[in-house]
Coordinates of C-alpha atoms in Angstrom, one line a residue:
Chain F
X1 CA 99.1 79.3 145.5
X2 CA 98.4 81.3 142.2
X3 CA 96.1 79.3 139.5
X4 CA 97.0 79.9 135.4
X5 CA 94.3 78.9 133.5
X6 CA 94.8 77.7 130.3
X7 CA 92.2 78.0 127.7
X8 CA 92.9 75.2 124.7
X9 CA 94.8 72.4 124.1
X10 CA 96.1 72.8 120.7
X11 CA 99.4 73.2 119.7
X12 CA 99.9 76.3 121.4
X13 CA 97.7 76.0 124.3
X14 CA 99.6 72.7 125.3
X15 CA 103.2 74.2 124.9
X16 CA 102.1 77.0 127.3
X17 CA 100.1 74.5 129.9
X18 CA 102.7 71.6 129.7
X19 CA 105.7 74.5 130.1
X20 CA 104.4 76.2 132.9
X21 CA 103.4 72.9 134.8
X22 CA 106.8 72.3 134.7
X23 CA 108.4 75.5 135.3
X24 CA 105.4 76.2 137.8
X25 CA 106.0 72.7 139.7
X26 CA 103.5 71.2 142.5
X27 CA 103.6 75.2 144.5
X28 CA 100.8 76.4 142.2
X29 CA 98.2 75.0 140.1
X30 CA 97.7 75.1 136.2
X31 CA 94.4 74.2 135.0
X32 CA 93.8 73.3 131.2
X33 CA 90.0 73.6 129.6
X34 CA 89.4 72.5 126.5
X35 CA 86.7 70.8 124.8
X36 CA 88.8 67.8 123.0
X37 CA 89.5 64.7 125.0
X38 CA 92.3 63.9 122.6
X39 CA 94.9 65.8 121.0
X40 CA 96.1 66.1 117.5
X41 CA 98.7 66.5 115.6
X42 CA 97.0 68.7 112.3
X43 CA 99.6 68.7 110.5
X44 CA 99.5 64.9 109.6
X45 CA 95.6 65.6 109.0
X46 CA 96.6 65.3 105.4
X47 CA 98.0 62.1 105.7
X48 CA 94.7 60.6 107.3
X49 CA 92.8 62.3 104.4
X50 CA 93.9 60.3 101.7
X51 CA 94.4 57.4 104.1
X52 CA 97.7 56.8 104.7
X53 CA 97.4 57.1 108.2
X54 CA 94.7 56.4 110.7
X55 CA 93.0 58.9 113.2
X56 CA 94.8 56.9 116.5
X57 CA 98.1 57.5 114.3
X58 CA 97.7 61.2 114.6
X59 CA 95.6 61.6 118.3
X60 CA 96.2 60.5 121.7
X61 CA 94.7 61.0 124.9
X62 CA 94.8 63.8 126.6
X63 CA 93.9 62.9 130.3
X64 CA 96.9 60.5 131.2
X65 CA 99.2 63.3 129.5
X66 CA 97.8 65.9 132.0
X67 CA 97.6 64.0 135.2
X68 CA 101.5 62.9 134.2
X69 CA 102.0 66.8 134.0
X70 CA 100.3 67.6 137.6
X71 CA 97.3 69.7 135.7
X72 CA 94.4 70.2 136.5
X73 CA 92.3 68.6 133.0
X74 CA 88.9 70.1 132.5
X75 CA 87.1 68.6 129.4
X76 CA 84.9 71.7 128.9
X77 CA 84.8 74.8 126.4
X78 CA 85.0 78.2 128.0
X79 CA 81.9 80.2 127.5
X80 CA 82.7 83.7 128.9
X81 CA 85.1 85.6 130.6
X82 CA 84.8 87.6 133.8
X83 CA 88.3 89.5 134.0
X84 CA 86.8 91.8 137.0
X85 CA 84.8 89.1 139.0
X86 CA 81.3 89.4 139.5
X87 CA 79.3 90.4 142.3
X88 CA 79.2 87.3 143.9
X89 CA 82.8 86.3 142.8
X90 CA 85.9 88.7 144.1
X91 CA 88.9 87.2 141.7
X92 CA 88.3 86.9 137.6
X93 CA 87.0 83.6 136.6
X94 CA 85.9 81.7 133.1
X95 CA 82.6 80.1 132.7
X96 CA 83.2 76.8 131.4
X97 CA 80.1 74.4 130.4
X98 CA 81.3 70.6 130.4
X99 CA 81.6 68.3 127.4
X100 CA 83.2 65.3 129.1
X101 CA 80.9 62.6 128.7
X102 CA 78.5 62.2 131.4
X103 CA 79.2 65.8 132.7
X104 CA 77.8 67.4 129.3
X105 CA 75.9 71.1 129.7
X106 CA 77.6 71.3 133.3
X107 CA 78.2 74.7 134.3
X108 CA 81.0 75.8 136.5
X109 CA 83.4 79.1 137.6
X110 CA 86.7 78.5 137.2
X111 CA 88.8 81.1 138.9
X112 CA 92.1 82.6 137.7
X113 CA 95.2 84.6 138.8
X114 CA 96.8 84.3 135.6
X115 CA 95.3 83.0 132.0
X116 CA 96.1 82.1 128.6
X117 CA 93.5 82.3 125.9
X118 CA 95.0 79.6 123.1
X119 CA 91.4 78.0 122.0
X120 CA 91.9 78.4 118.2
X121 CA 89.9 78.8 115.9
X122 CA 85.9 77.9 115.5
X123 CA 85.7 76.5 111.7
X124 CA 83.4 79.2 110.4
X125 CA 82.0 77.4 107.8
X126 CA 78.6 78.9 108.1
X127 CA 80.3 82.1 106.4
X128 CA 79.8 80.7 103.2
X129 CA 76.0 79.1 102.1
X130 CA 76.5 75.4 101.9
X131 CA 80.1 75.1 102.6
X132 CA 78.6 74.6 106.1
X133 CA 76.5 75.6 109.0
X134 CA 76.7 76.5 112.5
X135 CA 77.0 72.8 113.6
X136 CA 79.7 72.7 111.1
X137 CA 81.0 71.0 107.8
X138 CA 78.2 70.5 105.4
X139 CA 77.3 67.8 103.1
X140 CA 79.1 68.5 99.7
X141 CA 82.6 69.2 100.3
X142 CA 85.3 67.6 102.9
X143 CA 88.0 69.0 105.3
X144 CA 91.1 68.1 106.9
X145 CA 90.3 70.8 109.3
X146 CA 89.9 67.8 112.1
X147 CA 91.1 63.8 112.9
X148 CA 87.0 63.1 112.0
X149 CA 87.1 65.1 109.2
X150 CA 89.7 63.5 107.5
X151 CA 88.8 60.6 107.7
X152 CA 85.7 60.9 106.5
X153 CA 87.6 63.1 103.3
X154 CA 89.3 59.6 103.0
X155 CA 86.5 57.2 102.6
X156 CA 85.3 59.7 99.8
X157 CA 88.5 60.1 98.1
X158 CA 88.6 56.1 97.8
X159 CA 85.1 56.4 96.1
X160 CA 86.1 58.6 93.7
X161 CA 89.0 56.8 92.8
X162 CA 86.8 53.4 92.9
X163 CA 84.7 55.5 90.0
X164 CA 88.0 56.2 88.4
X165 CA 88.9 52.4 88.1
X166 CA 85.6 51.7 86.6
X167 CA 86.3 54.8 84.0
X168 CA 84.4 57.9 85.0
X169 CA 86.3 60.8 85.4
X170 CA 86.7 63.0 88.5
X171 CA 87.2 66.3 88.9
X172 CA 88.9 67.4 92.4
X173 CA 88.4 71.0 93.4
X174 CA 90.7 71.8 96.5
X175 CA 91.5 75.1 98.2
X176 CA 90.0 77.8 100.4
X177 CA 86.1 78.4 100.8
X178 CA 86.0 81.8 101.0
X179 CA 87.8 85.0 100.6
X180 CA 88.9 85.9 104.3
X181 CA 90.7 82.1 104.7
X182 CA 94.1 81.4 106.0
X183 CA 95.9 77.7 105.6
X184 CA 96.2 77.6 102.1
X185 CA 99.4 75.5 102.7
X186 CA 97.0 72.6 104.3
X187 CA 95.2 73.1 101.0
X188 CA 98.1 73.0 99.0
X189 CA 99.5 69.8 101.0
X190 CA 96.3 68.2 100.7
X191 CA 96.0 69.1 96.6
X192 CA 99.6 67.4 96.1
X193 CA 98.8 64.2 98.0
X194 CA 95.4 63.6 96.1
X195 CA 97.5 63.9 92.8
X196 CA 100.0 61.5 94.6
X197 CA 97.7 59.2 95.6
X198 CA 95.6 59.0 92.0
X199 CA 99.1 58.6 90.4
X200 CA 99.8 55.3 92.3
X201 CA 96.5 54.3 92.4
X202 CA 97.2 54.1 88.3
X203 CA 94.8 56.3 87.2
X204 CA 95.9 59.7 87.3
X205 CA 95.0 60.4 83.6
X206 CA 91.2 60.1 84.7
X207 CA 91.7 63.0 87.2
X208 CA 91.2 66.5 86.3
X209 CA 92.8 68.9 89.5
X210 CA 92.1 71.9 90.4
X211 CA 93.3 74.5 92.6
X212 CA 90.8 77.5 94.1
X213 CA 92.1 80.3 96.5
X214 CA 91.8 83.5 97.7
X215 CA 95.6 84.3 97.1
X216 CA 96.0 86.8 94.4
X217 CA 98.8 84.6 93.4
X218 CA 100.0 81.6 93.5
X219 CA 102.5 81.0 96.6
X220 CA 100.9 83.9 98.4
X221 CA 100.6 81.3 101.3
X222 CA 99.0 84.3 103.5
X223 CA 102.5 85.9 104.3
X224 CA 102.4 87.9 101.2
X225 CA 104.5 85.3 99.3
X226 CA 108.5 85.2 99.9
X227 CA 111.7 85.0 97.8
X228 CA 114.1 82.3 98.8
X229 CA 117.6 81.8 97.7
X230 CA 118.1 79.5 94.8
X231 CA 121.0 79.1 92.9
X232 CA 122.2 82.4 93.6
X233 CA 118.7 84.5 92.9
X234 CA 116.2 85.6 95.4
X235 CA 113.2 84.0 93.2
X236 CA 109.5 84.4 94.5
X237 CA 107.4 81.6 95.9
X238 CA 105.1 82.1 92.6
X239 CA 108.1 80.6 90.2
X240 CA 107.7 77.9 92.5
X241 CA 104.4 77.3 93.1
X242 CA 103.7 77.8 89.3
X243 CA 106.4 75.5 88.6
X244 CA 105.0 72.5 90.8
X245 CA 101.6 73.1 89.8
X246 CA 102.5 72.7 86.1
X247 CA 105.3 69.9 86.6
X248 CA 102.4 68.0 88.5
X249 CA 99.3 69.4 85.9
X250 CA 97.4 70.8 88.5
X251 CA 95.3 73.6 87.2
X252 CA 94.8 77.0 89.1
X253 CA 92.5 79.6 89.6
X254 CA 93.8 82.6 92.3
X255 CA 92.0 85.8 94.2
X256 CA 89.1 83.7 94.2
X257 CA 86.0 84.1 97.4
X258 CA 83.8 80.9 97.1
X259 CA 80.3 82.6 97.5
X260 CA 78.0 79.6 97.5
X261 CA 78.7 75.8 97.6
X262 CA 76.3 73.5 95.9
X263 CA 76.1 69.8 95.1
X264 CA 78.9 69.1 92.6
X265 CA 79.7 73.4 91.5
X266 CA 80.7 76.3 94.1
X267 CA 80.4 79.8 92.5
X268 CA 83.0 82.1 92.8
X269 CA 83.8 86.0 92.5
X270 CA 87.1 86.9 91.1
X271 CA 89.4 89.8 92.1
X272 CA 88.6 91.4 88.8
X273 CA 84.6 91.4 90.0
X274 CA 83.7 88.4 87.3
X275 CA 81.7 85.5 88.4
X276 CA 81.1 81.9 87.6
X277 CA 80.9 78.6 88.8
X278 CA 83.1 75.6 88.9
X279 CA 82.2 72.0 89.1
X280 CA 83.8 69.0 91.0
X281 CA 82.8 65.7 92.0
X282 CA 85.6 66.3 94.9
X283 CA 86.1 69.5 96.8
X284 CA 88.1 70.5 100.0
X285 CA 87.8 73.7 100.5
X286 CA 89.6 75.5 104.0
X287 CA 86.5 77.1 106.0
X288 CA 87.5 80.8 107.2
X289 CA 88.8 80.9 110.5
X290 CA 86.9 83.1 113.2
X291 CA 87.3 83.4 117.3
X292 CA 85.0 81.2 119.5
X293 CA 82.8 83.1 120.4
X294 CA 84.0 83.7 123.8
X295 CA 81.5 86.1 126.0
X296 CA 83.4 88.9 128.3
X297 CA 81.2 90.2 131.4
X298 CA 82.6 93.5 133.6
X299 CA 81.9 93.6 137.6
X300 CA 78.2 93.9 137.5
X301 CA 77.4 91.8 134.2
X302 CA 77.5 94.0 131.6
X303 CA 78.8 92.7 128.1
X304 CA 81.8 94.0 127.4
X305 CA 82.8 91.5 124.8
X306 CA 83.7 94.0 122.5
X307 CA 86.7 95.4 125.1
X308 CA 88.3 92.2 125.1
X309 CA 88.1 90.7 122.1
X310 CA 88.1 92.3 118.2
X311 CA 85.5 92.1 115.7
X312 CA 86.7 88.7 113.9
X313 CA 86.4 87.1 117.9
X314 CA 90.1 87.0 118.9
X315 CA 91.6 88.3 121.9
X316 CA 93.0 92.1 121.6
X317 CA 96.6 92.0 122.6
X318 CA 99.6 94.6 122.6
X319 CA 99.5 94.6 118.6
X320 CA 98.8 98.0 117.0
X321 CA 95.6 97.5 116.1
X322 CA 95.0 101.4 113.9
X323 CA 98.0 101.1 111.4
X324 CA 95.4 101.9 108.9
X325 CA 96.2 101.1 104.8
X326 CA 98.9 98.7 103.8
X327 CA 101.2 101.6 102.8
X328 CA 101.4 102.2 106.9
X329 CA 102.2 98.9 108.1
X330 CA 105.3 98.5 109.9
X331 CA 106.8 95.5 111.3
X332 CA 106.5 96.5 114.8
X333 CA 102.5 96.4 114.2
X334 CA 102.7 93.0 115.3
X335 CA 102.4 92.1 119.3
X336 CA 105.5 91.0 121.2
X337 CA 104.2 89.9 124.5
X338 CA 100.6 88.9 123.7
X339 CA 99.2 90.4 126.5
X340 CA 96.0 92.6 126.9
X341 CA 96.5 96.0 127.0
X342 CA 93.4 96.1 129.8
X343 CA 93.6 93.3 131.8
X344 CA 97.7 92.6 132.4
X345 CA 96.9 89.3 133.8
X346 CA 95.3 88.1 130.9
X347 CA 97.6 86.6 127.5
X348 CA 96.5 84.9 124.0
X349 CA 99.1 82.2 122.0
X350 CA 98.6 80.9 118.7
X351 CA 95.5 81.6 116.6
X352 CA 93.6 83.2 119.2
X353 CA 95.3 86.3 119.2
X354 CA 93.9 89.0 117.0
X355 CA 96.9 90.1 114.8
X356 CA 96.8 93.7 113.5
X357 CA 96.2 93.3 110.3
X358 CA 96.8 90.6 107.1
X359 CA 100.7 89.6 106.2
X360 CA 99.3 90.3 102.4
X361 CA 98.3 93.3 100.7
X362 CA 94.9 93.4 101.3
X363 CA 93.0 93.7 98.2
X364 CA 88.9 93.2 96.9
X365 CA 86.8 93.2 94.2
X366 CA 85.5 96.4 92.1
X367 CA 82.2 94.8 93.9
X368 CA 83.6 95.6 97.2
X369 CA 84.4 92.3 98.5
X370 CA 87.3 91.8 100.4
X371 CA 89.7 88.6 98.8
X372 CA 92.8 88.6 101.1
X373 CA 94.6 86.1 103.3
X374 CA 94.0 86.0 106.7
X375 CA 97.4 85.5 108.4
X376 CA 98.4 82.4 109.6
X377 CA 99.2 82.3 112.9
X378 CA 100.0 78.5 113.3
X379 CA 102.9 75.8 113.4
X380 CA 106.2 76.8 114.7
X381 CA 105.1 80.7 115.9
X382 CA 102.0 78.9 117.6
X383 CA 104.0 76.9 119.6
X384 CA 107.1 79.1 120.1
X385 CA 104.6 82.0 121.8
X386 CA 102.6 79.6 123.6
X387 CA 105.9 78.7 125.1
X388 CA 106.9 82.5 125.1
X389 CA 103.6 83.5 127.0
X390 CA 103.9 81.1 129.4
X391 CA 107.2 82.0 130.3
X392 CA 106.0 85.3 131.0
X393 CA 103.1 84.2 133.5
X394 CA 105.5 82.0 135.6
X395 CA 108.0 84.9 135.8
X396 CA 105.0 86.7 137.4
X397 CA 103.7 84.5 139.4
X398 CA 107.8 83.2 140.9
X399 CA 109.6 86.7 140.8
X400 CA 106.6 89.0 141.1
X401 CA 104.0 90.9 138.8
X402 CA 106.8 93.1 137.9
X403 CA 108.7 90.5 136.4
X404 CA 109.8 91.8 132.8
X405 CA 107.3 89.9 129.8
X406 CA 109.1 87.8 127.4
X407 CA 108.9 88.5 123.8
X408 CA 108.4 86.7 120.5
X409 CA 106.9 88.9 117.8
X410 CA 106.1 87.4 114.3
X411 CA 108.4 90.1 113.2
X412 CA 111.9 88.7 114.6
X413 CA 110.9 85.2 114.2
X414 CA 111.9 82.8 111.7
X415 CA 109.9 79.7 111.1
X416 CA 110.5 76.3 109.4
X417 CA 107.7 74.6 107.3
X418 CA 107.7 71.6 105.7
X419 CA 104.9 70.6 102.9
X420 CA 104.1 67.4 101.9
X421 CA 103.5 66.4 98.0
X422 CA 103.0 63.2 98.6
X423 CA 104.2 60.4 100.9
X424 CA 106.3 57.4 100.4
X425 CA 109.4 56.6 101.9
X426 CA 111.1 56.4 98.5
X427 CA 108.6 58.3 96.5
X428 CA 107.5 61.0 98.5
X429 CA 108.4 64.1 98.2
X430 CA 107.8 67.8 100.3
X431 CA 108.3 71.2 100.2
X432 CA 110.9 72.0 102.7
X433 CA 111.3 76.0 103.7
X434 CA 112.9 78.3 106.0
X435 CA 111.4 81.9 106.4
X436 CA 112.9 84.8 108.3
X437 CA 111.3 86.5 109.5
X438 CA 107.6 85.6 108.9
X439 CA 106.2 88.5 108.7
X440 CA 107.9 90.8 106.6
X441 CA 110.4 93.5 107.7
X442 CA 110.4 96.2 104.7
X443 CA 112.4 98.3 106.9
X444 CA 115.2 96.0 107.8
X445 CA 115.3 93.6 104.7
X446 CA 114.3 96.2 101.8
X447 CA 112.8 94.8 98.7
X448 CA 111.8 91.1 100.0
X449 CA 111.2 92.0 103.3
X450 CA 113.0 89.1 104.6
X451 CA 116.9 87.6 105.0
X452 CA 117.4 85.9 101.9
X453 CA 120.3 84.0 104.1
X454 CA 117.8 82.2 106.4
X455 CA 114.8 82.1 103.8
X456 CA 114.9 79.0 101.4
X457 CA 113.1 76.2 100.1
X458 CA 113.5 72.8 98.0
X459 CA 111.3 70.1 96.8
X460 CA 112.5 66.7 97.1
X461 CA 112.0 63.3 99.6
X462 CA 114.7 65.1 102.0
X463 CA 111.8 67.2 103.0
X464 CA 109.3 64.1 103.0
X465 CA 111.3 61.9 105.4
X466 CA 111.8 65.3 107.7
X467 CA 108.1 65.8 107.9
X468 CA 107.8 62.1 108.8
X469 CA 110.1 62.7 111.4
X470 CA 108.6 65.7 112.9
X471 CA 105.1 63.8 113.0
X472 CA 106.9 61.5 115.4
X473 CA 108.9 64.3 117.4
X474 CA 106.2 66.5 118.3
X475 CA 103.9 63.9 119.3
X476 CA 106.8 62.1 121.2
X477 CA 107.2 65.6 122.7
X478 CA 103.4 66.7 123.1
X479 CA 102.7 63.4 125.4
X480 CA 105.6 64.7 127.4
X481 CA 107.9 61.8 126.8
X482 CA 111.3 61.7 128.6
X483 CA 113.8 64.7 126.7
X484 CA 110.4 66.4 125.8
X485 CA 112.1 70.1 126.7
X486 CA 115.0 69.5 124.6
X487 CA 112.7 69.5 121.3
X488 CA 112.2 72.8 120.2
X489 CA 109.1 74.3 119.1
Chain E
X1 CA 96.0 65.0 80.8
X2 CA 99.1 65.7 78.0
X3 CA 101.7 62.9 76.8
X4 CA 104.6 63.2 78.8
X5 CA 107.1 61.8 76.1
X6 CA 109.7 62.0 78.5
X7 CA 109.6 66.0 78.5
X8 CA 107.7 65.4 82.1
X9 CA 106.7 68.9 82.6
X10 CA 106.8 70.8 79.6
X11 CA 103.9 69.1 78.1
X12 CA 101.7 70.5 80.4
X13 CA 102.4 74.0 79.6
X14 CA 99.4 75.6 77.6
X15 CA 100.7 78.3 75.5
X16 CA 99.1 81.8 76.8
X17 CA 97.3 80.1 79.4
X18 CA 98.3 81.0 83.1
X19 CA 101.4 78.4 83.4
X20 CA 102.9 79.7 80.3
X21 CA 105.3 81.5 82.1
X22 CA 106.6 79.3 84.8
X23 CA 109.7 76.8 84.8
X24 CA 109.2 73.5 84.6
X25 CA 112.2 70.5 85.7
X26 CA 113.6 68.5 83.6
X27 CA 114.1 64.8 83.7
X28 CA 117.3 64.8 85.7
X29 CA 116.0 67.9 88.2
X30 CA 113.1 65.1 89.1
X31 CA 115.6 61.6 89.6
X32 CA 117.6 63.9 91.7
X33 CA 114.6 64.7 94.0
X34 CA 113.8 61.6 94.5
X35 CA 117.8 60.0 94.5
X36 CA 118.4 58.7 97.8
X37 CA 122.2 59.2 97.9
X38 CA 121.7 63.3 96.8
X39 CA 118.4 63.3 99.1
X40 CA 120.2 62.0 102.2
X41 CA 122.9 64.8 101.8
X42 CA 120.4 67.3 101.0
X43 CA 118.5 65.7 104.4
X44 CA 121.3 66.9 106.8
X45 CA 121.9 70.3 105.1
X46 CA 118.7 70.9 105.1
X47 CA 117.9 70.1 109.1
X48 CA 121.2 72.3 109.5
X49 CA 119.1 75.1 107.6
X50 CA 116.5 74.7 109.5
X51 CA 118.1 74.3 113.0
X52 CA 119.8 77.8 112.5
X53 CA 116.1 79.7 111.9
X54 CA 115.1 77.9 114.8
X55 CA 117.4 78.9 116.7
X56 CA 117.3 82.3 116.2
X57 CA 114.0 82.7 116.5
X58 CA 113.8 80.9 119.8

């Protein structure tokens, strides 16, 4: 009996672990760790931050899920790996310290044949002075990173809009929180449902808006920005960004790093190496994303973090990580398998793995600091190589390690987004898009680098009532309802 | 926040400030958005859209 150890239960993590339970069947064992005794849908976050959903609405257990699927459910967050044993232990294991209630600090050795690293991100809001700290979201700004935090973004939007009522204007300062972010599009969701909400709550023309990011321009979205197909041009995702964010007077302010976060003002450096400060009596700023600080040991103890994982924390997988300046970066920079080069029994999915480089041109300040999107790594690709990596390991473990590795690079994939600009089931509207591929393919697609055939996008409640749907689907699929394979990723 | 005066929009457009140079919909761009006859149609070629990227990328 071989044992795949699955690290995470995000999106990806739980494609991969729910896949290969099935694919795996009752012959060998699949055990999940992850920290979270409930899953959730992020995407719909947004929704719960302006109230128009509840936390249960976007959440659900996780144990009955798992013991449906046959695996093995450890409520615990990996601490370190051990890919060679130890000298006590022959086979690899992960050190796992419990945080299911009642078990909480317990330490225990999980051995592995096979496993997937798919714990996401750790919030790093500590990276910028009182966005945060090391136990996470600070006191003057929200998120919609997590359930918790958007609900709690809620309660204070309905404050501010109380103060609205009673004629006291608010200013609402939404975006990223530092230079090095990724998920601008939560931000940019989460921007165009407060100005939704404020609208029907009548008093929109007490609300100033304001958009802060470390794109250097608008519709940047971390992949460098893309050209769609509209009425016979390839036009750039800045016409439309720009476009919405004027039709909706929402004010902007691009290659922006958030260096410090205060009560009510957040100063800023600009790409152009000015300063200043911004106020708001609202902000929701995106922390940076970094790994979670996952520990590697060798045989005899010795740290060798630094083998296995990159600098930012995420696991080093078959990307090419020494493509150097933008000017070299070729589409097959980006990792097709998502396995280590070292240790061949060891794979990362979704945000976890460290991608080569940004999708955007990386650019900084004349001061020297670094204002580029980080490259998002989530969604549709998330799922599609958890499902991919998994695949893989269960080839290995049924047909033998020689089993060929099944690929899905970020280079020759498409991906399908859909961002919401407010919800109502006759007023809402949402951006939907097609990309292909996301990252882009200079190469193959000259100019845009991507197929202006399968790359497109509209604004309209057609998109609103599709993201309403997906909510459903995806969590229909995720607790592993009957048809659950037939959804795709 | 500027009058709307039925130019939705184009009010909001500061001249030489950074949205001077973007496009802005016009009154019948937004009903269509939000049309439920046109938005149903659009619904299903859209989903047809999007089931072709997915799968080729799956």
């Amino acid at each position: 009996m071989a044992r795949l150890v699955v690290l995470g239960g995000g999106v990806s993590g739980h494609t991969a672990a729910t896949f290969a339970a099935k694919w795996l069947g009752s012959a060998h064992e699949v055990v999940v760790v992850t920290p979270n005794s409930k899953w959730n849908w992020i995407p719909s976050n947004i929704w719960v931050g302006v109230g128009q959903m509840s936390k249960e609405d976007v959440t659900f257990d996780l144990a009955p899920v798992y013991a449906k699927a046959g695996i093995n459910y450890k409520q615990a967050k990996a601490v370190s790996i051990n890919p060679e044993g130890s000298e006590s232990l022959e086979k690899p294991f992960v050190t796992i310290e419990y945080t299911l209630e009642g078990r909480e600090g317990e330490s225990e050795n999980v051995e592995y044949d096979y496993l997937i690293n798919a714990t996401g991100p750790k919030l790093n809001f500590a990276a910028t002075p009182g966005l945060g700290d090391a136990n996470g979201l600070g006191e003057h700004t929200v998120s919609v990173c997590t359930a918790d935090h958007a609900v709690h973004a809620a309660s204070e939007l309905d404050k501010c809009i109380e103060k609205m009522k009673a004629g006291e204007r608010q200013k609402f300062l939404i975006g990223t929180g530092h230079g090095m972010c990724t998920c601008q599009g939560a931000a940019f969701e989460y921007i165009f449902n407060i100005e939704h909400e404020v609208k029907k709550a009548g008093v929109r023309d007490m609300a100033d808006i304001k958009w802060i990011s470390n794109e250097s321009f608008l519709g940047d979205f971390g992949i460098g920005g893309l050209h769609m197909k509209s009425m016979g041009f390839a036009v750039s995702s800045k016409i439309f960004a720009e476009s919405l964010f004027t039709e909706r007077n929402v004010d902007w302010m691009v290659g922006a790093h958030v260096s410090k976060v205060e009560k009510g003002s957040v100063d800023y450096e600009l790409l152009d190496g000015s300063t200043g400060t911004e106020s708001f009596d609202f902000s929701m700023l995106i922390p940076p994303f970094a790994g979670v600080g996952l520990k590697a040991f060798n045989k005899a103890g010795d740290d060798m973090t630094s083998d296995l994982f990159a600098p930012n924390g995420f696991l080093k997988v078959d990307a090419k990580y020494d493509a150097g300046a933008y000017e070299n970066w070729k589409a097959s920079d980006w990792p097709e398998t998502y396995q280590n080069p070292t240790y061949e029994n060891i794979f990362a999915c979704g945000i976890a793995f460290a991608p080569p480089h940004p999708i955007s041109k990386p650019m900084s300040s004349p001061n020297g600091t670094p204002i580029t999107p980080t490259p998002p790594r989530t969604g549709m690709p998330s799922g599609i190589i958890g499902k991919v990596v998994a695949h893989s390991v269960c080839d290995k473990i049924l047909k033998g390690s020689d089993a060929p590795l099944h690929k899905a690079s970020m280079a020759e994939m498409g991906a399908a987004c859909v961002a919401s600009a407010g919800k109502g089931i006759f007023s809402g509207t949402a951006a939907a898009m097609t990309i292909y591929p996301v990252v882009p393919d200079f190469d193959k697609y000259p100019g845009t680098g991507r197929d202006t055939e399968y790359t497109f996008g509209e604004i309209g409640l057609a998109g609103h009532w599709i993201k309403h749907i997906l909510h459903h689907l995806f969590i229909y699929k995720a607790k592993l309802s009957p048809g659950w394979t037939l959804i795709p990723e | 926040m500027a009058t709307d005066h039925g130019k939705h929009g184009e009010t909001n457009i500061n001249a030489y400030g950074n949205n001077y140079n973007t496009m802005t919909p016009g009154p019948f761009a937004k009903w269509m958005r939000t049309c439920v006859i046109f938005q149903a149609i659009r619904f299903i070629i859209i989903n047809i859209k999007m089931i072709i990227v997915v799968r080729k990328s799956h």
